[in-house]
Coordinates of C-alpha atoms and ligand atoms in Angstrom, one line a residue:
M1 CA 119.7 92.7 121.0
S2 CA 120.7 92.5 117.5
E3 CA 118.8 94.2 114.9
Y4 CA 116.5 92.1 112.1
P5 CA 119.1 89.8 110.1
D6 CA 120.2 90.8 106.7
L7 CA 118.3 88.3 104.7
Q8 CA 119.9 86.2 102.3
L9 CA 119.9 82.9 100.3
Y10 CA 121.9 80.1 101.7
I11 CA 123.3 77.9 99.0
N12 CA 125.7 75.2 99.0
G13 CA 127.4 76.5 102.3
S14 CA 127.2 80.0 101.3
W15 CA 125.0 83.1 101.6
R16 CA 124.0 85.0 98.7
K17 CA 122.2 88.3 98.4
T18 CA 119.8 88.8 94.8
S19 CA 119.6 92.1 93.2
D20 CA 116.2 93.2 94.4
G21 CA 113.7 91.9 97.2
L22 CA 110.3 91.7 98.5
P23 CA 109.5 93.8 101.4
V24 CA 108.9 92.0 104.9
I25 CA 106.4 94.0 107.1
N26 CA 106.1 94.1 110.6
P27 CA 102.7 93.5 111.5
A28 CA 102.3 95.7 114.3
T29 CA 103.6 99.0 112.9
E30 CA 103.0 97.9 109.1
E31 CA 106.5 99.1 108.8
E32 CA 109.5 97.5 106.3
I33 CA 112.0 96.0 108.3
G34 CA 113.7 94.1 105.7
R35 CA 113.8 92.9 102.2
V36 CA 113.7 89.1 101.3
P37 CA 115.7 88.0 98.2
V38 CA 113.8 86.5 95.3
A39 CA 115.7 83.1 94.1
Q40 CA 116.2 83.3 90.4
A41 CA 116.1 80.2 88.2
S42 CA 119.7 79.8 88.4
D43 CA 120.1 80.0 92.2
L44 CA 117.5 77.2 92.4
D45 CA 119.4 75.0 89.8
D46 CA 122.4 76.0 91.9
A47 CA 120.4 74.7 95.2
L48 CA 119.4 71.4 93.7
E49 CA 123.4 70.8 92.4
A50 CA 124.3 71.5 95.9
A51 CA 121.2 69.2 97.6
N52 CA 122.7 66.4 95.1
E53 CA 126.1 66.6 96.0
G54 CA 125.3 67.4 99.9
F55 CA 122.9 64.0 99.9
K56 CA 126.1 62.0 99.0
I57 CA 128.1 63.2 101.7
W58 CA 125.3 63.6 104.6
S59 CA 123.7 60.2 103.7
R60 CA 127.1 58.4 104.3
T61 CA 127.6 60.5 107.5
S62 CA 127.1 58.0 110.5
P63 CA 123.8 58.9 112.2
K64 CA 125.6 59.4 115.8
A65 CA 127.7 62.0 114.1
R66 CA 124.6 63.6 112.6
A67 CA 122.9 63.5 115.3
D68 CA 125.9 65.1 117.1
L69 CA 126.1 68.0 114.7
I70 CA 122.2 68.7 115.1
R71 CA 122.4 68.9 118.6
E72 CA 125.4 71.2 118.7
A73 CA 123.4 73.5 115.9
S74 CA 120.4 73.2 118.6
A75 CA 122.6 74.2 121.4
L76 CA 123.7 77.4 119.5
M77 CA 120.3 78.3 118.9
R78 CA 119.4 77.9 122.2
E79 CA 122.1 80.4 123.3
R80 CA 120.9 82.7 120.6
Q81 CA 117.1 82.5 122.0
G82 CA 116.9 85.9 122.4
E83 CA 117.8 87.4 119.4
I84 CA 115.7 85.0 117.2
A85 CA 112.7 85.4 119.4
H86 CA 113.3 89.1 118.8
S87 CA 113.4 89.0 114.8
I88 CA 110.2 86.5 115.3
T89 CA 108.5 89.1 117.1
L90 CA 109.1 92.0 114.6
E91 CA 108.4 89.7 111.6
H92 CA 105.3 88.0 112.7
G93 CA 103.9 90.1 115.3
K94 CA 103.1 87.4 118.3
P95 CA 104.4 88.1 122.1
F96 CA 108.0 88.0 122.6
T97 CA 107.5 85.4 125.3
E98 CA 105.6 83.3 122.8
A99 CA 108.9 83.9 120.4
Q100 CA 111.1 82.6 122.9
L101 CA 109.1 79.6 123.4
E102 CA 108.8 78.9 119.9
V103 CA 112.5 78.8 119.6
I104 CA 112.6 76.3 122.6
R105 CA 110.1 74.3 120.8
G106 CA 112.1 74.4 117.6
C107 CA 115.1 73.1 119.1
E108 CA 113.1 70.6 120.8
F109 CA 112.1 69.3 117.3
F110 CA 115.8 69.2 116.5
E111 CA 117.3 67.5 120.0
W112 CA 113.7 65.0 119.4
D113 CA 114.5 63.8 116.0
A114 CA 118.5 63.8 116.3
G115 CA 117.9 61.1 118.7
E116 CA 115.7 59.4 116.2
A117 CA 118.4 59.1 114.0
T118 CA 120.3 56.7 115.8
R119 CA 117.1 54.9 116.3
T120 CA 116.0 54.1 112.4
Y121 CA 115.9 50.6 113.5
G122 CA 115.7 47.9 110.6
R123 CA 114.8 44.0 111.1
V124 CA 116.0 40.9 110.2
I125 CA 113.7 38.3 108.8
P126 CA 114.2 34.9 110.1
S127 CA 115.9 32.9 107.4
G128 CA 117.5 29.3 106.7
P129 CA 121.4 28.1 107.2
G130 CA 123.9 30.5 104.9
V131 CA 121.0 33.2 104.2
K132 CA 119.9 36.6 106.0
Y133 CA 117.2 38.9 104.9
I134 CA 117.7 42.2 106.5
V135 CA 115.4 45.2 106.1
H136 CA 117.3 48.7 106.2
H137 CA 115.7 52.3 106.3
Q138 CA 117.9 54.4 104.1
P139 CA 117.4 58.1 103.7
I140 CA 114.9 58.8 100.3
G141 CA 117.4 61.6 98.7
P142 CA 117.1 65.4 98.9
V143 CA 113.9 67.1 99.9
A144 CA 112.1 70.1 98.7
S145 CA 110.4 71.6 102.0
F146 CA 108.1 74.5 101.9
S147 CA 107.3 75.8 105.6
P148 CA 104.7 78.4 106.4
W149 CA 104.8 82.2 108.4
N150 CA 103.0 81.5 111.4
F151 CA 105.8 79.8 113.6
P152 CA 108.8 81.3 111.6
M153 CA 111.6 79.2 113.7
S154 CA 109.7 76.0 114.9
Q155 CA 108.0 75.2 111.3
P156 CA 111.0 75.1 109.7
A157 CA 112.7 73.4 112.3
R158 CA 110.4 70.4 112.0
K159 CA 111.5 70.2 108.2
V160 CA 115.1 70.7 108.4
A161 CA 115.4 68.2 111.8
G162 CA 113.0 65.3 110.3
A163 CA 115.6 65.8 106.7
L164 CA 118.8 66.0 108.5
A165 CA 118.2 63.5 111.0
S166 CA 117.3 60.9 108.4
G167 CA 120.7 61.7 106.3
C168 CA 118.7 63.7 103.8
S169 CA 119.8 67.2 102.5
I170 CA 117.3 69.7 101.9
I171 CA 116.4 73.0 100.0
L172 CA 113.7 74.8 102.4
K173 CA 111.8 77.6 100.6
A174 CA 110.7 79.2 103.8
A175 CA 107.9 82.2 104.3
E176 CA 108.9 85.0 102.4
E177 CA 106.6 86.9 105.0
T178 CA 108.6 85.6 108.1
P179 CA 112.1 84.5 106.8
A180 CA 114.3 85.4 109.6
G181 CA 113.7 82.2 111.9
A182 CA 114.9 80.0 109.1
M183 CA 117.8 82.2 108.4
H184 CA 119.0 81.6 112.2
I185 CA 118.5 77.9 112.0
A186 CA 120.6 78.1 108.8
Q187 CA 123.3 80.5 110.6
A188 CA 123.6 77.9 113.3
F189 CA 124.3 75.0 111.0
H190 CA 126.8 77.1 108.9
D191 CA 128.4 77.8 112.0
V192 CA 128.9 74.1 113.7
G193 CA 130.2 73.4 110.3
L194 CA 127.3 71.5 108.4
P195 CA 128.9 70.3 105.0
P196 CA 128.2 72.5 102.3
G197 CA 125.0 71.6 100.4
V198 CA 123.1 69.5 102.8
L199 CA 121.1 72.3 103.7
N200 CA 120.1 75.1 101.3
L201 CA 117.9 77.8 102.1
V202 CA 115.6 79.7 99.3
F203 CA 112.7 82.5 99.1
G204 CA 111.1 84.1 96.1
I205 CA 107.7 83.8 94.1
P206 CA 106.4 80.4 96.0
A207 CA 104.8 79.2 92.7
D208 CA 108.0 79.9 90.7
I209 CA 109.9 77.8 93.5
S210 CA 107.7 74.9 93.7
E211 CA 107.2 74.7 89.7
H212 CA 111.2 74.6 89.4
L213 CA 112.5 72.1 92.5
I214 CA 109.1 69.8 92.5
P215 CA 109.8 68.1 89.0
S216 CA 113.6 67.9 89.0
E217 CA 115.0 64.6 89.0
V218 CA 116.9 65.6 92.2
V219 CA 114.0 65.9 94.7
K220 CA 112.6 62.5 96.1
L221 CA 110.5 63.9 98.8
V222 CA 108.3 67.1 98.6
A223 CA 107.3 68.1 102.4
F224 CA 104.7 71.3 103.0
T225 CA 102.8 72.7 105.8
G226 CA 100.2 75.2 104.7
S227 CA 97.0 75.5 103.2
T228 CA 94.9 72.7 101.9
A229 CA 94.6 74.4 98.7
V230 CA 98.7 74.5 98.1
G231 CA 99.3 71.3 99.4
R232 CA 96.8 69.7 96.9
L233 CA 98.3 71.7 94.1
L234 CA 102.0 70.5 95.2
T235 CA 100.6 66.8 95.7
G236 CA 99.6 66.9 92.3
M237 CA 102.8 68.3 90.8
A238 CA 104.5 65.6 92.7
S239 CA 102.5 62.8 91.7
N240 CA 103.3 63.3 88.1
H241 CA 107.0 62.6 88.9
M242 CA 106.1 59.8 91.4
T243 CA 107.5 61.7 94.1
P244 CA 106.3 61.0 97.4
V245 CA 104.9 63.8 99.8
L246 CA 104.7 64.6 103.3
M247 CA 101.6 67.2 103.6
E248 CA 100.8 69.1 107.0
L249 CA 97.9 71.1 105.8
G250 CA 94.6 73.0 107.5
G251 CA 92.7 71.9 110.4
H252 CA 89.5 73.5 111.9
A253 CA 89.8 71.7 115.3
P254 CA 86.4 70.6 117.2
V255 CA 86.2 70.9 121.0
I256 CA 83.7 68.9 122.4
V257 CA 82.7 70.0 125.8
C258 CA 80.7 67.1 127.9
E259 CA 78.3 68.2 130.7
D260 CA 80.2 66.3 133.4
T261 CA 83.3 68.8 132.8
D262 CA 84.7 71.9 135.2
V263 CA 82.9 74.3 132.9
E264 CA 85.0 77.1 134.4
A265 CA 88.6 75.6 134.3
A266 CA 87.7 74.3 130.7
A267 CA 86.1 77.9 129.4
T268 CA 89.3 79.7 130.6
S269 CA 92.0 77.3 129.4
S270 CA 90.0 77.1 126.0
A271 CA 89.8 81.2 125.8
I272 CA 93.5 81.6 126.3
R273 CA 94.2 78.8 124.0
K274 CA 92.2 80.0 121.2
M275 CA 94.1 83.3 121.0
R276 CA 97.6 81.9 121.3
N277 CA 99.2 83.1 118.2
A278 CA 96.5 85.3 117.5
G279 CA 94.7 82.0 116.7
Q280 CA 97.0 81.3 113.6
V281 CA 97.7 77.5 114.5
C282 CA 96.7 74.6 112.4
T283 CA 95.6 72.9 115.8
S284 CA 93.6 76.0 116.9
P285 CA 90.6 74.6 119.0
T286 CA 88.0 76.5 117.0
R287 CA 84.7 74.7 117.0
F288 CA 83.2 74.3 120.4
F289 CA 80.4 72.0 120.7
V290 CA 79.1 72.4 124.1
H291 CA 76.2 69.9 125.9
R292 CA 73.0 72.2 126.1
N293 CA 72.9 71.7 129.8
I294 CA 76.3 74.1 130.7
Y295 CA 76.2 76.0 127.5
D296 CA 75.2 79.2 128.8
H297 CA 77.8 79.0 131.5
F298 CA 80.4 77.8 129.3
L299 CA 79.8 80.7 126.9
E300 CA 79.8 83.5 129.5
I301 CA 83.3 82.6 130.6
F302 CA 84.7 82.2 127.4
T303 CA 83.5 85.5 126.2
K304 CA 84.6 87.0 129.7
R305 CA 88.2 85.5 129.3
A306 CA 88.3 86.4 125.6
E307 CA 87.8 90.0 126.1
E308 CA 90.1 89.9 128.9
I309 CA 93.2 89.3 126.7
P310 CA 95.5 92.3 126.3
V311 CA 96.1 92.8 122.5
G312 CA 99.2 95.0 121.4
D313 CA 102.5 95.1 119.9
G314 CA 104.3 91.7 120.5
M315 CA 107.4 93.8 122.1
D316 CA 105.3 95.1 124.8
A317 CA 105.3 92.8 127.9
A318 CA 101.8 93.3 128.7
T319 CA 100.7 91.9 125.4
Q320 CA 99.1 88.4 125.3
M321 CA 98.0 88.7 121.7
G322 CA 99.6 90.3 119.2
P323 CA 98.5 91.3 115.2
L324 CA 97.1 88.9 112.8
A325 CA 100.7 88.4 110.5
N326 CA 99.2 89.8 107.6
D327 CA 96.8 91.8 105.9
R328 CA 95.2 89.0 104.3
R329 CA 94.0 87.5 107.7
L330 CA 92.4 90.5 108.7
S331 CA 90.2 90.7 105.4
T332 CA 89.6 87.0 105.8
M333 CA 88.4 87.7 109.4
T334 CA 86.2 90.2 108.7
S335 CA 84.6 88.8 105.9
L336 CA 84.0 85.5 107.6
V337 CA 82.3 87.2 111.0
A338 CA 80.0 89.2 108.4
D339 CA 78.9 85.9 106.7
A340 CA 78.4 84.2 110.3
Q341 CA 76.3 87.4 111.5
E342 CA 74.0 87.3 108.3
A343 CA 73.6 83.5 108.5
G344 CA 72.4 84.3 111.9
A345 CA 75.0 83.9 114.4
T346 CA 75.1 86.2 117.5
L347 CA 78.6 88.0 117.8
M348 CA 79.3 87.8 121.6
T349 CA 82.6 89.7 121.6
G350 CA 85.1 91.2 119.1
G351 CA 84.8 91.0 115.3
N352 CA 86.3 94.4 114.7
R353 CA 90.0 95.5 113.4
I354 CA 91.4 97.4 116.2
G355 CA 92.8 100.9 114.9
D356 CA 93.8 101.5 111.7
K357 CA 97.7 100.8 112.0
G358 CA 98.8 97.3 112.4
Y359 CA 96.9 94.0 111.6
F360 CA 95.1 94.3 115.0
F361 CA 91.6 92.3 115.5
E362 CA 89.8 91.6 118.3
P363 CA 89.5 88.2 120.1
T364 CA 86.2 87.0 118.8
V365 CA 83.4 84.6 120.0
L366 CA 80.6 84.0 118.0
A367 CA 77.4 81.8 119.2
N368 CA 74.8 79.7 117.9
V369 CA 76.6 79.6 114.1
P370 CA 74.2 78.0 111.5
N371 CA 75.8 75.2 109.9
D372 CA 75.8 76.9 106.5
A373 CA 77.9 79.7 107.4
R374 CA 81.3 79.8 105.8
V375 CA 82.9 79.6 109.1
M376 CA 82.0 76.4 109.8
Q377 CA 83.2 75.0 107.2
E378 CA 86.3 77.4 106.4
E379 CA 89.2 77.5 108.7
P380 CA 89.2 81.0 110.0
F381 CA 93.4 80.8 111.3
G382 CA 92.7 83.7 113.3
P383 CA 91.2 84.5 116.9
L384 CA 87.5 83.5 116.3
A385 CA 86.0 81.0 118.2
I386 CA 82.6 79.4 117.3
V387 CA 80.4 78.0 120.5
N388 CA 77.5 75.9 119.9
P389 CA 75.2 74.2 122.1
V390 CA 74.7 70.3 121.3
S391 CA 72.0 67.7 123.1
S392 CA 74.4 64.8 123.2
L393 CA 77.8 63.6 122.5
D394 CA 76.8 61.6 119.5
H395 CA 75.4 65.0 118.3
A396 CA 78.8 66.7 118.6
I397 CA 80.5 64.0 117.2
E398 CA 78.5 64.2 114.2
R399 CA 79.2 68.0 114.1
A400 CA 83.0 67.6 114.6
N401 CA 83.3 64.8 112.0
S402 CA 81.2 67.2 109.3
V403 CA 84.2 69.0 107.8
P404 CA 86.9 67.7 105.5
Y405 CA 89.7 68.7 107.6
G406 CA 90.9 65.9 110.4
L407 CA 94.2 67.1 112.2
A408 CA 93.7 67.9 115.9
A409 CA 90.5 67.4 117.8
Y410 CA 90.0 68.1 121.6
G411 CA 87.2 66.6 124.4
F412 CA 86.7 67.7 127.8
T413 CA 85.0 65.1 130.1
N414 CA 85.7 62.9 133.2
R415 CA 83.6 59.9 131.8
A416 CA 85.6 57.1 130.9
D417 CA 82.8 56.0 128.5
Y418 CA 82.6 59.5 127.0
A419 CA 86.5 59.2 126.3
D420 CA 86.5 55.9 124.9
R421 CA 83.9 57.0 122.1
M422 CA 85.5 59.8 121.4
V423 CA 88.9 57.9 121.1
D424 CA 86.8 55.6 118.5
M425 CA 84.8 57.7 116.6
I426 CA 86.7 61.1 116.4
E427 CA 88.3 61.8 112.5
A428 CA 91.4 63.7 113.6
G429 CA 95.1 62.5 113.5
N430 CA 95.3 63.8 117.2
L431 CA 92.9 63.7 119.9
S432 CA 93.4 65.8 123.2
I433 CA 91.3 65.0 126.3
N434 CA 90.9 67.4 128.9
T435 CA 94.3 69.2 127.6
L436 CA 94.4 71.5 124.7
E437 CA 98.1 70.4 123.9
A438 CA 98.0 68.6 120.3
S439 CA 101.4 67.6 119.7
L440 CA 104.8 67.4 121.4
P441 CA 108.5 66.3 119.5
E442 CA 107.8 62.9 121.2
T443 CA 104.3 62.7 119.5
P444 CA 103.4 61.7 116.0
F445 CA 101.7 64.8 114.3
G446 CA 99.8 65.0 111.3
G447 CA 96.2 64.8 109.9
V448 CA 93.5 62.8 108.3
K449 CA 91.2 63.7 105.6
S450 CA 92.0 66.9 103.7
S451 CA 94.5 67.6 106.7
G452 CA 97.1 65.9 105.1
Y453 CA 99.7 62.7 105.0
G454 CA 102.1 61.5 106.8
R455 CA 103.5 62.3 110.5
E456 CA 105.9 64.4 111.9
G457 CA 107.5 63.9 115.3
G458 CA 107.3 60.9 117.5
A459 CA 108.8 57.6 116.7
E460 CA 107.0 57.8 113.2
G461 CA 108.7 61.2 112.3
L462 CA 111.4 59.8 110.0
Q463 CA 109.2 57.4 108.1
C464 CA 108.5 59.8 105.1
Y465 CA 112.0 60.7 104.9
T466 CA 113.1 56.9 104.6
V467 CA 112.6 54.4 102.3
V468 CA 112.7 50.5 103.0
K469 CA 115.3 48.3 101.4
N470 CA 115.4 44.5 101.7
V471 CA 118.8 42.7 101.3
S472 CA 118.9 39.3 100.9
H473 CA 122.2 37.7 101.3
S474 CA 123.2 34.1 100.8
V475 CA 126.6 32.9 101.6
G476 CA 126.8 30.7 98.4
I477 CA 125.3 31.7 95.1
V478 CA 121.8 30.0 94.6
Ligands
LIG501 P1 98.3 80.2 101.2 O1 97.7 78.9 100.6 O2 98.6 81.4 100.2 O3 100.0 80.1 101.7 C1 100.1 78.9 102.4 C2 101.8 78.8 102.4 O4 102.1 78.3 101.2 C3 102.7 80.1 102.3 O5 104.1 79.9 103.2 C4 102.9 80.3 100.8 O6 104.4 80.7 101.1 C5 103.2 78.6 100.5 N1 102.8 78.8 99.1 C6 101.5 79.7 98.6 N2 101.3 79.2 97.0 C7 102.3 78.1 96.8 C8 102.9 77.5 95.5 N3 102.4 77.4 94.4 N4 104.2 77.0 95.9 C9 104.8 76.8 97.0 N5 104.6 76.9 98.2 C10 103.5 77.9 98.0 O7 97.6 81.0 102.5 P2 98.0 82.2 103.5 O8 97.2 83.2 103.2 O9 99.4 82.1 103.7 O10 97.9 81.5 104.8 C11 96.3 81.2 105.0 C12 96.0 79.6 105.1 O11 97.4 78.8 105.1 C13 95.4 79.5 106.4 O12 93.9 79.4 106.1 C14 95.7 78.0 106.9 O13 94.7 77.1 106.3 C15 96.9 77.8 106.1 N6 98.1 77.7 106.9 C16 98.6 76.7 107.3 C17 99.5 76.6 108.2 C18 99.6 75.2 108.8 O14 100.3 75.0 110.1 N7 99.2 73.8 108.7 C19 100.4 77.5 108.6 C20 100.1 78.9 107.7 C21 99.1 78.8 107.1

């Protein structure tokens, strides 16, 4: 297995080093494993120029040829699955098997969007003799994309897949904390011969990069995945230039557990799913609203299953939950737990850092959390579950909708009328009933309310990357 990659910028088809860099830390050991380059204004100007030129080539490349090249790059990434997963575990901390699955998921995003490239159908509007009205969906232009650190490969994959499948060029600023996944993506596209300038990868000081790229006339779409606060900031900047945005932002997913459900199965799968990626997932199931009649039983099983999850270095085969990805998350978790306890919540298990080396945190379950505790409104983005009792489905729905977020939501029930009510009443872009899977490459993913705008994946996934052009064509001059 290869070592951690030599981190570089990728601009106009070439790798580029900068003089100094920021440290990349292995969150399991707190050791420096690499240095990520910091793009300067001149690098960003070069990336803009390259993306502008790249767009001219790529937007005129046939959808079939684009799809073929994306599939070729994806096949390379599948071959390199072990190497990519290894660097993800080193920089992010997640278990190696989870990192391997993430690589496959990233490839599936590429493969799905490659198919969609050849299905961006327009339509023909009925017209009279000698006249045709035809609606086209054309690539919007160069995209400035920003991807986060929680899924170092599949998050940038979503962004690159959408842009490239649509015929757009892209400047991707991937997360500085976890740069290797995006590096591998750029390497795969380089190796299959993507024309220079179509994909550009930069790292650096996030605010400097967004403030340089977003106001540029070259950039025709801003795509971001990350916190609602930063999403709001970037949307504000983009709106000053009438540049549209694709925003996949925070969530605080509710889970409604109805009294008719299989309590043991629901509690077991919920506890395991909650701790996946150490809870650092925007769709992570977090606020459990459980019917009173089954509350104690659910809480007992959920707590026991959470306690049983082995926490450790992601390179250790026994590990099911790695460390938190950075020390910011550690302090956030500690303060959210303390605040909830002060507000009157019961700490069922966890709540503490594990050891003093690495950012390990215990799987944590809070019960009977009052509505005014911070964690009821703030996304914990960590291995923390809130389990509260409710008296009815209406009560649960009211609680579920009581936050500004609306990304993913879940329900456990066998009753058709309960499921039907959830479908109608829950405010979320994604609702999953009797499953904790929130999104697949073939399903549209995105939020409502403060969770964002636009969709990735599914048949809707390329809409933000295209613009509609209506062509009216008369045979004779009228
Ligand atoms: P943060 O808000 O500081 O940063 C989130 C991301 O935005 C990072 O990748 C960062 O590089 C980028 N960013 C920050 N400021 C930026 C700027 N001015 N211009 C461009 N990019 C900028 O938060 P954080 O501490 O890194 O992560 C914690 C929070 O982020 C979580 O609570 C969660 O809400 C959110 N988050 C969401 C997702 C998701 O999948 N939706 C992923 C990661 C983080």
